Amino acid sequence: MGTTQLESVQEPKYWHLKTVLSEALDSDFAVGEILPNERELAARFGVARATLRQALEQLELEGRLQRRRGVGTTVAPPRVGVAVSTAQRDWSGGGAVEAWQPVDCTTAVAPSSVTSVLDVEADEPVHIVRRIRVTHGQTVAAELLYVPSSSVPELSAIEAPSGPARARGVLRELHRLGLDGQDRSVELGSARADDAKELDRLPGAPVLVVTTRYLAAGGTAALSVATYRADTCRLTFGDSGDLEISHHDQERRAS
Amino acid sequence: MGTTQLESVQEPKYWHLKTVLSEALDSDFAVGEILPNERELAARFGVARATLRQALEQLELEGRLQRRRGVGTTVAPPRVGVAVSTAQRDWSGGGAVEAWQPVDCTTAVAPSSVTSVLDVEADEPVHIVRRIRVTHGQTVAAELLYVPSSSVPELSAIEAPSGPARARGVLRELHRLGLDGQDRSVELGSARADDAKELDRLPGAPVLVVTTRYLAAGGTAALSVATYRADTCRLTFGDSGDLEISHHDQERRAS
DNA sequence: TAGTGGTCTAGACCACCCT
DNA sequence: GGGTGGTCTAGACCACTAA
């Protein structure tokens, strides 16, 4: 029997649906426009709502759509480029348009995975600074910055023991310390409940976790774990400006 | 009427399930071990299979699990750190343990998003080199490297017009050109069908898309779009070695 | 051929936002 | 209160893998 294969080898419905929707987004919708609701879209395409949702989830993951409970599904703007490598050493975070804003600061025992990197005892409390990063009026990242007491020896105990004021104090001392360099890694994660709240997303939302180790005087001065909204952010590295290419356009290349 | 709120504010089942499973993975399972199948797990936890799958999907996204159709669900090893910033300029890709392997090379018209970055006419064909990156015996990334003819003027037309040999020729010429620097960006995407095949994943699998612009002589010499497996990879930047911290451990910190 | 994960359905109810 | 997306169910069938 001949094995002449049909052209299409059983492409899943949701995958095909995603392609169709993607093209429709390009041609028929403007950024910010509201799509028909899920029940109507499902009916229009003749699929179950769950199947349609699978396609929408993919498009949201790729930054093409934005869905908000109680509101609707809208066409997302292109991802914003967020610089990661440079200008991070300015601990003050003041003045710049894109800045980290200190939210809180506590002193507590860090997870063992953190203490081992920081070269401190597992049960030794460290300063934990909470910051958020705001770009174009939107919170794009939430960070936990772990700072051993030894890195900020001159931090006055008289200052506010917690809160934003304390956070600024720790950052100021860290700034005075100076830095020799930094190590960074990026991986995919899902937002914890507290991060999700800051980022205005549901828990479990996909995030890019940027882990940075700040080096000073031959040791690790601080460790930062920053979670960026994966749906709206494109992390940029290097000296030059923005790279204006979107993965989405990539997908339409000839194969 | 009193509004005394219950302690637990309606945590979704799949979220709680994910937590329970995550803890079980830490205590009761070894890396590589096979979990009970989905139908049994669902029954054991008293939920529908779809609900269980939602939890498993999250855990897979976080790199804790690996699922393969027809085989089963296994406990994933920790993510491998993959260096991105350095050693990339060695176009030869030979000798190193972690190396890019040329797979193919064609000459075709690139998408407009690519040509605009490369400063070439929209209808001008460019060299498109296909490479894969193999680490520890596993393919962790698939790349498309776009090279304008003007960047490799001395490429002999006599050489193989396509295939791996051609790819090596283009890379060799690019190496001779030298580089002034590079711009990079990282964002979340989903694997196209061809990338998915190289990465041994299903289409739509989450990937980290690394877009690199190589600069030479004041212009853009080449553009690389590399898709890394988001489930198994942690991208590392900077000079020093590995950062041994996992986001997963982060999640258990006191809040 | 048996067993796995992947896809799909047609419902239901809930949490949330807006008016 | 009415409409939205988010969660959940209990099934069914399919594609793939390995024995």
PDB file of C-alpha atoms in Angstrom, chain B residues 5 15 34 41 103 120 122 129 142 157 171 179 240 246:
ATOM      1  CA  GLN B   5     -12.433  35.377  56.584  1.00  0.00           C
ATOM      2  CA  TRP B  15      -2.039  25.217  42.794  1.00  0.00           C
ATOM      3  CA  ILE B  34       9.217   7.653  36.973  1.00  0.00           C
ATOM      4  CA  LEU B  41      -2.201  10.299  40.285  1.00  0.00           C
ATOM      5  CA  VAL B 103      23.447  21.646  10.399  1.00  0.00           C
ATOM      6  CA  VAL B 120      19.739  45.018   3.586  1.00  0.00           C
ATOM      7  CA  ALA B 122      13.808  43.431   2.010  1.00  0.00           C
ATOM      8  CA  VAL B 129      22.878  29.124   8.701  1.00  0.00           C
ATOM      9  CA  ALA B 142      18.515  25.618  17.788  1.00  0.00           C
ATOM     10  CA  ALA B 157      30.637  30.559  -5.040  1.00  0.00           C
ATOM     11  CA  LEU B 171      31.131  30.760   9.565  1.00  0.00           C
ATOM     12  CA  LEU B 179      33.626  41.575  15.565  1.00  0.00           C
ATOM     13  CA  SER B 240      32.631  33.950  36.319  1.00  0.00           C
ATOM     14  CA  SER B 246      17.679  27.319  41.699  1.00  0.00           C
TER      15      SER B 246
END
